[in-house]
Every structure is written in structure tokens, then in C-alpha cells.
CSV table of C-alpha atoms in Angstrom, one decimal:
chain,number,residue,atom,x,y,z
A,1,MET,CA,22.7,-39.4,49.4
A,2,ARG,CA,20.3,-38.4,46.7
A,3,LEU,CA,20.1,-35.0,48.2
A,4,LEU,CA,23.8,-34.4,47.9
A,5,PRO,CA,23.9,-32.8,44.5
A,6,PHE,CA,21.2,-30.3,45.6
A,7,LYS,CA,23.2,-29.5,48.8
A,8,PHE,CA,26.3,-29.2,46.7
A,9,SER,CA,24.8,-26.8,44.4
A,10,LEU,CA,23.7,-24.7,47.3
A,11,ILE,CA,27.2,-24.7,48.7
A,12,VAL,CA,28.5,-23.7,45.2
A,13,ALA,CA,26.0,-20.9,45.0
A,14,PHE,CA,27.0,-19.7,48.5
A,15,VAL,CA,30.7,-19.8,47.6
A,16,LEU,CA,30.1,-18.0,44.3
A,17,VAL,CA,28.1,-15.3,45.9
A,18,ILE,CA,30.8,-14.8,48.5
A,19,THR,CA,33.5,-14.7,45.8
A,20,PHE,CA,31.5,-12.2,43.9
A,21,LEU,CA,31.1,-9.9,46.9
A,22,THR,CA,34.6,-10.2,48.2
A,23,GLY,CA,36.2,-9.9,44.8
A,24,GLY,CA,35.9,-6.1,45.0
A,25,PHE,CA,32.5,-6.0,43.5
A,26,LEU,CA,30.2,-3.2,44.8
A,27,PHE,CA,26.6,-2.6,44.5
A,28,LEU,CA,26.3,0.8,42.8
A,29,PHE,CA,23.6,2.7,41.1
A,30,SER,CA,24.3,3.6,37.6
A,31,GLU,CA,24.6,7.3,36.6
A,32,GLY,CA,23.4,6.5,33.2
A,33,ASP,CA,19.9,6.8,31.7
A,34,ASP,CA,18.7,3.6,33.3
A,35,SER,CA,18.0,3.3,37.0
A,36,TYR,CA,19.0,-0.3,37.4
A,37,PRO,CA,21.2,-1.2,40.4
A,38,ARG,CA,24.4,-2.6,39.0
A,39,LEU,CA,27.2,-4.7,40.2
A,40,ILE,CA,30.3,-3.0,39.0
A,41,PRO,CA,33.4,-5.0,39.1
A,42,ASP,CA,36.1,-2.4,38.3
A,43,GLN,CA,34.5,-1.2,35.1
A,44,THR,CA,35.1,-4.4,33.2
A,45,MET,CA,31.7,-5.9,33.4
A,46,ALA,CA,28.6,-4.2,34.9
A,47,VAL,CA,26.2,-7.0,35.9
A,48,PHE,CA,22.6,-6.3,36.5
A,49,VAL,CA,21.2,-7.6,39.7
A,50,GLY,CA,17.9,-8.3,37.9
A,51,PRO,CA,18.4,-9.2,34.3
A,52,LYS,CA,16.0,-7.4,31.9
A,53,PRO,CA,13.9,-9.5,29.6
A,54,LEU,CA,14.1,-8.3,26.1
A,55,LYS,CA,11.0,-7.8,24.0
A,56,GLU,CA,10.4,-9.1,20.4
A,57,PHE,CA,12.6,-7.5,17.6
A,58,VAL,CA,13.2,-8.6,14.0
A,59,LEU,CA,16.5,-8.2,12.3
A,60,ILE,CA,18.3,-10.0,9.5
A,61,ASP,CA,21.6,-11.9,9.6
A,62,GLN,CA,24.5,-12.2,7.2
A,63,ASN,CA,22.9,-15.2,5.5
A,64,SER,CA,19.6,-13.4,5.0
A,65,ASP,CA,17.9,-15.4,7.7
A,66,THR,CA,15.7,-13.8,10.4
A,67,PHE,CA,17.5,-12.8,13.5
A,68,ASP,CA,15.0,-12.2,16.3
A,69,LEU,CA,14.5,-12.7,20.0
A,70,SER,CA,14.4,-16.5,19.5
A,71,SER,CA,17.9,-16.3,18.0
A,72,LEU,CA,19.1,-15.2,21.4
A,73,LYS,CA,17.4,-18.0,23.4
A,74,GLY,CA,19.4,-21.0,24.6
A,75,LYS,CA,22.7,-19.2,24.1
A,76,TRP,CA,24.8,-16.5,25.7
A,77,SER,CA,25.1,-13.7,23.3
A,78,PHE,CA,27.6,-10.9,23.2
A,79,LEU,CA,26.2,-8.0,21.1
A,80,PHE,CA,28.1,-5.2,19.6
A,81,PHE,CA,26.7,-2.3,17.5
A,82,GLY,CA,28.9,-0.7,14.8
A,83,PHE,CA,29.3,-0.3,11.1
A,84,THR,CA,31.8,-1.6,8.5
A,85,HIS,CA,33.1,1.9,7.5
A,86,CYS,CA,34.4,2.3,11.0
A,87,PRO,CA,38.2,2.1,10.9
A,88,ASP,CA,39.1,2.4,14.6
A,89,ILE,CA,36.7,1.2,17.3
A,90,CYS,CA,34.9,-1.5,15.4
A,91,PRO,CA,38.0,-3.5,14.2
A,92,SER,CA,39.5,-3.2,17.7
A,93,THR,CA,36.3,-4.5,19.3
A,94,LEU,CA,35.9,-7.3,16.9
A,95,VAL,CA,39.5,-8.5,17.5
A,96,SER,CA,38.8,-8.4,21.2
A,97,LEU,CA,35.5,-10.3,20.8
A,98,SER,CA,37.3,-12.9,18.7
A,99,LYS,CA,40.0,-13.3,21.4
A,100,LEU,CA,37.3,-13.6,24.1
A,101,ARG,CA,35.5,-16.2,22.1
A,102,GLU,CA,38.7,-18.3,21.9
A,103,GLN,CA,39.2,-18.0,25.6
A,104,ILE,CA,35.8,-18.9,26.8
A,105,THR,CA,35.1,-21.7,24.3
A,106,LYS,CA,38.4,-23.5,24.4
A,107,GLY,CA,38.9,-26.9,26.1
A,108,ILE,CA,36.3,-29.4,27.3
A,109,ASN,CA,35.0,-27.1,29.9
A,110,GLY,CA,34.6,-24.3,27.4
A,111,THR,CA,31.2,-22.7,26.7
A,112,LYS,CA,29.5,-24.1,23.7
A,113,ASN,CA,26.3,-22.2,23.8
A,114,VAL,CA,27.7,-18.8,23.1
A,115,GLN,CA,27.5,-16.5,20.1
A,116,PHE,CA,29.0,-13.2,19.1
A,117,VAL,CA,26.9,-10.8,17.1
A,118,PHE,CA,28.0,-7.7,15.2
A,119,ILE,CA,25.0,-5.5,14.5
A,120,SER,CA,25.5,-2.9,11.8
A,121,VAL,CA,23.5,0.3,12.5
A,122,ASP,CA,24.4,1.5,9.0
A,123,PRO,CA,22.0,-0.6,6.9
A,124,LYS,CA,22.2,1.8,4.0
A,125,ARG,CA,25.8,0.9,3.2
A,126,ASP,CA,26.1,-2.5,5.0
A,127,THR,CA,24.4,-5.1,2.9
A,128,VAL,CA,24.2,-8.7,4.2
A,129,ILE,CA,27.1,-9.6,1.8
A,130,THR,CA,29.3,-6.7,3.0
A,131,LEU,CA,28.6,-7.8,6.6
A,132,LYS,CA,29.5,-11.4,6.0
A,133,GLN,CA,32.8,-10.5,4.3
A,134,TYR,CA,33.5,-8.1,7.2
A,135,THR,CA,32.8,-10.5,10.1
A,136,ASN,CA,34.5,-13.4,8.3
A,137,TYR,CA,37.7,-11.4,8.2
A,138,PHE,CA,37.8,-11.0,12.0
A,139,ASP,CA,36.3,-14.4,13.0
A,140,PRO,CA,34.0,-16.5,10.8
A,141,SER,CA,32.0,-17.4,13.9
A,142,ILE,CA,30.9,-13.8,14.5
A,143,ILE,CA,27.4,-13.3,13.1
A,144,GLY,CA,26.8,-10.1,11.2
A,145,VAL,CA,23.3,-8.7,11.6
A,146,THR,CA,21.4,-5.6,10.5
A,147,GLY,CA,17.9,-4.4,9.8
A,148,THR,CA,15.6,-1.5,9.3
A,149,GLU,CA,16.3,1.6,11.3
A,150,LEU,CA,13.0,1.1,13.1
A,151,GLU,CA,13.9,-2.4,14.2
A,152,LEU,CA,17.5,-1.4,15.1
A,153,ARG,CA,16.1,1.3,17.3
A,154,ASN,CA,13.7,-1.1,18.8
A,155,LEU,CA,16.6,-3.3,20.0
A,156,THR,CA,19.1,-0.5,20.9
A,157,GLN,CA,16.4,1.3,23.0
A,158,GLN,CA,15.8,-1.8,25.0
A,159,LEU,CA,19.5,-2.0,25.8
A,160,ASP,CA,20.0,1.8,26.3
A,161,ALA,CA,22.4,1.7,23.4
A,162,LYS,CA,22.5,4.7,21.0
A,163,PHE,CA,23.4,5.4,17.4
A,164,GLU,CA,23.3,8.4,15.2
A,165,VAL,CA,23.9,8.7,11.5
A,166,GLU,CA,25.6,11.9,10.5
A,167,SER,CA,23.8,13.9,7.9
A,168,ALA,CA,26.5,14.6,5.3
A,169,PRO,CA,26.3,16.0,1.8
A,170,ASP,CA,28.1,13.0,0.4
A,171,LYS,CA,25.8,10.1,0.3
A,172,ASN,CA,28.6,7.5,0.7
A,173,SER,CA,30.9,9.2,3.1
A,174,TYR,CA,29.3,9.9,6.4
A,175,GLN,CA,30.0,8.9,10.0
A,176,VAL,CA,27.9,6.8,12.3
A,177,TYR,CA,28.2,7.4,16.0
A,178,HIS,CA,27.4,4.4,18.1
A,179,THR,CA,27.6,2.9,21.6
A,180,SER,CA,31.1,1.4,22.1
A,181,ALA,CA,29.9,-1.1,24.7
A,182,VAL,CA,29.2,-4.8,24.3
A,183,PHE,CA,26.0,-6.2,25.7
A,184,LEU,CA,25.7,-9.7,27.2
A,185,ILE,CA,22.3,-11.4,26.9
A,186,ASN,CA,21.7,-14.7,28.9
A,187,PRO,CA,20.2,-17.8,27.4
A,188,GLN,CA,16.7,-16.7,28.6
A,189,GLY,CA,17.0,-13.7,26.3
A,190,GLN,CA,17.6,-11.3,29.2
A,191,TYR,CA,20.0,-8.4,29.2
A,192,THR,CA,22.4,-9.4,31.9
A,193,ALA,CA,25.7,-7.4,31.7
A,194,LEU,CA,27.3,-4.5,30.0
A,195,LEU,CA,31.0,-4.5,29.0
A,196,THR,CA,32.9,-1.3,28.3
A,197,PRO,CA,36.1,-0.7,26.5
A,198,PRO,CA,39.0,-1.3,26.8
A,199,PHE,CA,38.0,-5.0,26.7
A,200,ASP,CA,40.3,-6.8,29.0
A,201,ILE,CA,39.9,-10.5,28.0
A,202,SER,CA,41.0,-12.4,31.0
A,203,PRO,CA,38.9,-10.7,33.7
A,204,ILE,CA,35.9,-10.7,31.3
A,205,SER,CA,36.3,-14.4,30.8
A,206,ARG,CA,36.6,-15.1,34.5
A,207,ARG,CA,33.5,-13.1,35.3
A,208,PHE,CA,31.6,-14.7,32.5
A,209,THR,CA,32.4,-18.1,34.0
A,210,ILE,CA,31.0,-17.0,37.3
A,211,LEU,CA,27.9,-15.5,35.7
A,212,LYS,CA,27.3,-18.7,33.8
A,213,LYS,CA,27.5,-20.8,37.0
A,214,ILE,CA,25.1,-18.5,38.8
A,215,ASP,CA,22.7,-18.7,35.9
A,216,ALA,CA,22.9,-22.5,35.9
A,217,ILE,CA,22.1,-22.6,39.6
A,218,LYS,CA,19.2,-20.2,39.2
A,219,SER,CA,17.8,-22.3,36.4
A,220,LEU,CA,17.7,-25.5,38.6
A,221,PRO,CA,14.2,-26.7,39.0
B,1,MET,CA,62.7,-1.6,13.8
B,2,SER,CA,64.1,-0.5,10.5
B,3,PHE,CA,64.5,3.2,9.7
B,4,SER,CA,63.6,4.4,6.3
B,5,SER,CA,65.2,7.5,4.9
B,6,ALA,CA,62.0,9.3,5.6
B,7,GLN,CA,62.2,8.5,9.3
B,8,MET,CA,65.9,9.5,9.4
B,9,ASN,CA,64.8,12.8,7.9
B,10,ALA,CA,62.1,13.1,10.6
B,11,ALA,CA,64.7,12.4,13.3
B,12,GLU,CA,66.9,15.2,12.0
B,13,SER,CA,63.9,17.6,12.1
B,14,LYS,CA,63.5,16.7,15.7
B,15,ILE,CA,60.1,15.1,15.3
B,16,ASN,CA,60.7,11.5,15.7
B,17,VAL,CA,58.1,9.1,14.4
B,18,SER,CA,58.0,5.5,15.5
B,19,HIS,CA,55.6,2.6,15.6
B,20,ALA,CA,54.0,3.8,12.4
B,21,TRP,CA,51.4,1.2,11.3
B,22,VAL,CA,48.2,0.8,9.5
B,23,LYS,CA,45.7,-1.6,10.9
B,24,GLU,CA,45.0,-4.4,8.3
B,25,ALA,CA,41.3,-4.3,7.5
B,26,PRO,CA,38.9,-6.7,5.7
B,27,PRO,CA,39.5,-6.9,1.9
B,28,ASN,CA,36.4,-4.8,1.1
B,29,ALA,CA,37.0,-2.2,3.8
B,30,GLU,CA,36.8,1.4,2.6
B,31,ALA,CA,38.2,3.1,5.7
B,32,LEU,CA,41.4,2.1,7.4
B,33,ALA,CA,43.2,3.7,10.4
B,34,GLY,CA,46.9,4.6,10.7
B,35,TYR,CA,48.7,5.0,14.1
B,36,MET,CA,52.1,6.2,15.2
B,37,ASP,CA,54.0,7.8,18.0
B,38,LEU,CA,55.1,11.4,17.5
B,39,GLN,CA,58.0,12.4,19.7
B,40,ASN,CA,58.5,16.2,19.7
B,41,GLN,CA,62.2,16.8,20.4
B,42,THR,CA,61.9,20.5,19.7
B,43,LEU,CA,61.4,23.3,22.2
B,44,GLN,CA,58.1,24.4,20.7
B,45,THR,CA,54.7,22.8,20.4
B,46,GLN,CA,54.4,21.1,17.1
B,47,THR,CA,51.1,21.0,15.3
B,48,LEU,CA,50.2,18.4,12.8
B,49,LEU,CA,47.9,20.0,10.2
B,50,ARG,CA,47.6,17.5,7.4
B,51,ALA,CA,48.5,14.1,6.2
B,52,SER,CA,48.4,12.9,2.6
B,53,SER,CA,49.2,9.8,0.7
B,54,ALA,CA,49.2,8.6,-2.9
B,55,ASP,CA,48.1,5.2,-1.6
B,56,PHE,CA,44.7,6.4,-0.5
B,57,LYS,CA,41.9,8.6,-1.9
B,58,SER,CA,42.1,10.8,1.1
B,59,VAL,CA,43.7,11.0,4.5
B,60,MET,CA,42.1,12.8,7.5
B,61,LEU,CA,43.1,13.5,11.1
B,62,HIS,CA,40.6,11.9,13.3
B,63,GLN,CA,39.9,11.3,16.9
B,64,THR,CA,37.6,8.8,18.5
B,65,VAL,CA,35.9,10.4,21.5
B,66,THR,CA,33.6,8.4,23.8
B,67,LYS,CA,30.8,10.6,25.2
B,68,GLY,CA,28.2,9.0,27.4
B,69,GLY,CA,29.2,5.5,26.2
B,70,MET,CA,28.9,6.5,22.5
B,71,ALA,CA,31.9,6.5,20.3
B,72,HIS,CA,32.2,9.6,18.1
B,73,MET,CA,34.8,9.7,15.3
B,74,ASN,CA,35.5,13.3,14.9
B,75,HIS,CA,37.5,15.0,12.2
B,76,THR,CA,40.1,17.0,14.1
B,77,PRO,CA,41.6,20.1,12.4
B,78,LEU,CA,45.0,19.6,14.0
B,79,ILE,CA,46.9,17.5,16.5
B,80,GLU,CA,49.2,19.3,18.9
B,81,ILE,CA,52.4,17.7,20.4
B,82,LYS,CA,53.8,19.7,23.3
B,83,ALA,CA,57.5,20.4,23.4
B,84,GLY,CA,59.5,17.5,24.6
B,85,SER,CA,56.6,15.1,24.8
B,86,THR,CA,55.3,12.1,22.8
B,87,LEU,CA,51.8,11.8,21.5
B,88,GLN,CA,50.6,8.4,20.6
B,89,LEU,CA,48.0,7.8,18.0
B,90,THR,CA,46.5,4.6,19.1
B,91,PRO,CA,43.2,2.6,18.7
B,92,GLY,CA,40.4,4.4,20.5
B,93,GLY,CA,42.1,7.8,20.3
B,94,TYR,CA,43.8,9.9,17.6
B,95,HIS,CA,44.3,8.2,14.3
B,96,LEU,CA,44.8,8.9,10.6
B,97,MET,CA,41.6,8.0,8.8
B,98,LEU,CA,42.7,6.4,5.5
B,99,MET,CA,39.9,6.3,2.9
B,100,ASN,CA,39.7,4.0,-0.1
B,101,PRO,CA,43.1,2.4,-0.5
B,102,LYS,CA,44.3,2.4,-4.1
B,103,LYS,CA,45.3,-1.3,-3.8
B,104,PRO,CA,44.3,-4.0,-1.3
B,105,LEU,CA,46.6,-3.8,1.7
B,106,ARG,CA,47.8,-6.9,3.5
B,107,GLN,CA,49.9,-7.5,6.6
B,108,GLY,CA,53.5,-6.7,5.7
B,109,ASP,CA,52.7,-4.1,3.0
B,110,GLN,CA,54.0,-0.6,3.3
B,111,VAL,CA,52.4,2.7,2.5
B,112,GLN,CA,53.9,6.2,2.5
B,113,ILE,CA,52.1,9.0,4.3
B,114,THR,CA,53.4,12.6,4.2
B,115,LEU,CA,52.9,14.6,7.4
B,116,GLU,CA,52.7,18.4,7.3
B,117,PHE,CA,53.3,20.5,10.4
B,118,GLN,CA,52.4,24.1,11.1
B,119,SER,CA,56.1,24.9,11.6
B,120,GLY,CA,56.7,24.1,7.9
B,121,LEU,CA,58.1,20.7,8.5
B,122,VAL,CA,56.9,18.2,5.9
B,123,PHE,CA,58.2,14.7,5.7
B,124,PRO,CA,57.1,11.3,4.5
B,125,VAL,CA,56.7,8.4,6.9
B,126,ILE,CA,56.6,4.7,6.0
B,127,PHE,CA,53.7,2.9,7.7
B,128,ARG,CA,53.7,-0.9,7.9
B,129,VAL,CA,50.4,-2.7,7.4
B,130,SER,CA,49.8,-5.0,10.4
B,131,LYS,CA,47.1,-6.8,12.2
B,132,ALA,CA,48.4,-5.8,15.6
B,133,PRO,CA,50.4,-2.8,17.0
B,134,PRO,CA,54.2,-3.2,16.4
B,135,LYS,CA,56.1,-4.3,19.5
């Protein structure tokens, strides 16, 4: 009888894997810069077969506290890169992330160990105060983060994310080009999945639940 | 949906503007985005050249283009609407980039933006400030 929970978890793992494979998910190789094999469920969430462990980075959060690799440990993290002078993509994405947070954290079975992080790649204009006001408007639980260009590049390169600051004559009015995707990091600090717009909340939420269960099974001693 | 005199005017000119809205932004935001549906009821392509408003420091025609997973917000010199078709300015695509609002804008507020077309048509449109697209 004492073996039952273990057997049960094996059965759950088996069922989950089958669900994953029959749910229209295909093994595909990405055409992007990285050569990871990906699981691509209809463009909603690309899940890496082997999550990529992240290396050390040092950023600062909206409360002027350090935000580094250890800030990602023990929690699922959804990371989004942008800037506050961004009128179109960033607000839409933050609204989507806020809805996603509501969906995956609600109820007694809701995920508690999850965080949503907005990382400004425009540290020149986005101070920690600006960031805090900005994220608070969309959802006070979203954490605003920024840092030096060097450290921002350190993290974006690990995720194959990109950003580019336009060189404009006007010091205060320039564009910042940035990756529009959202990056999912697992509680071990490993880059696990890539979400691309338009962010369709319900399927993302369902896939996240599956990922979480698989991760929990993998983490069993 | 209520029609302002400006929109009536637009309807008479055979460019019908609907769902005109400005996305509410955080109080300190310097850049906002305006969206609308432009229905071209004329027999020629209509080209939107400029937009202006006394409620903002500047208004620009912009388009968000995603290339290789990276969002570029490009200034676009014009927006063309083919004869008989409707062009939607929606999040993630074409939008009016509204810089530095003269006063804080909250949901329910209205702003007036004047649209200028190559054909010589010029008319003001009332945009409603809202958190989400109008139904």
C-alpha cells in the first residue's frame, strides 16, 4: 500500500505524456537562432524538451532590491521585456499577463509560487519609481525590473531575446525595439517555455497546469 | 454607439470611422495609442496622411511590426485604405501614437483627433478613452 502514491504518480506521468502527445503537440525543430528541439503546441506555448539552466545575472527591481537568478528560484516566472514609453505592445501584453495571473492563481488549486516580471530594456528613461508606477497600474503583483545594459544583455542573450535602442537626435524621444514574446522559467531557474503573441489566456493556462504537473513529477525524489 | 457631429461628417464624406478609442495608460505614461476602424465607402483608395490633436503634444501614424520575434514600432508615412474596404487600427498593428497628453486621461474621457487624407478630406473624430476595445 505504501507504494501506491509512487505508482499513482507514474500513472499520472504516463497519462500526462499521452495527453501532451495526442493533444496535437508535435516535436519540431525551431527555425530560430537556437537549435533546441521544441514542443510546439499550435504556436501558443513552445516548450523546450530539455529546459535550459540560466546563468547568474544581476538586475534591480522596482523596490531597489536586487533581482538575480536566486529571485527566480522556487517560483515559476513569466518574464516580459519592454519599456514604459511603449504605447501598443507593452500595455496589451501586461493586460494579458494580468489576466493570466488571475486565471492560474485563482481558487484553492491555483498556483501560489508564480511571479510575473516586466523587465524594462530602457534603463535611461525607466527609473525604479517609473517602473513601479507603471506595473502598479496594470497589476500591483507584476514586478518591474531593470538594470544596466550589460546585465540586461546578459539575461536577454541567455533567452535569445533581443532589444535595440534607436539612436535618435532627441534624447527623450526614441524607440526601443524588443522581443514581443514572454519567457517562462521554472522553479529551478531553467528556461522552460516561450509564449508568443497574441496571448490566448485559456490555452496558456491549461498548458501551464500540465507543465507544472510534469515538473512536480520530475522533481520527485 | 453615439455619433458625434464629427463622425456624421465623416459618414457623409464616405469614410466611416467607428470604434475610435484611446487605450487608457498609467497616469505617468508619455505615450498612448489610439485605435479605430476606417471604412472606405468611396470608389478610390483613401490615404491617411496625418493626424493631429490639441489634446496631445504630437500625433504620429505608427505600425507595430514583428520581425523575427522582435516588435518594431515604426513611424509610417501613410495608411492606405482600399476602396470599399475597412482597415482596422488595432493593438499590435497600425495605431495613432499619441505623445504627451495635455491632461491625464482616464477611462470615459474623450479626445478629439483630426484626420487628414490625401484626397483633401479633413475631419475630426471623437476618441473615447477606455481600458479595453469598445464592443
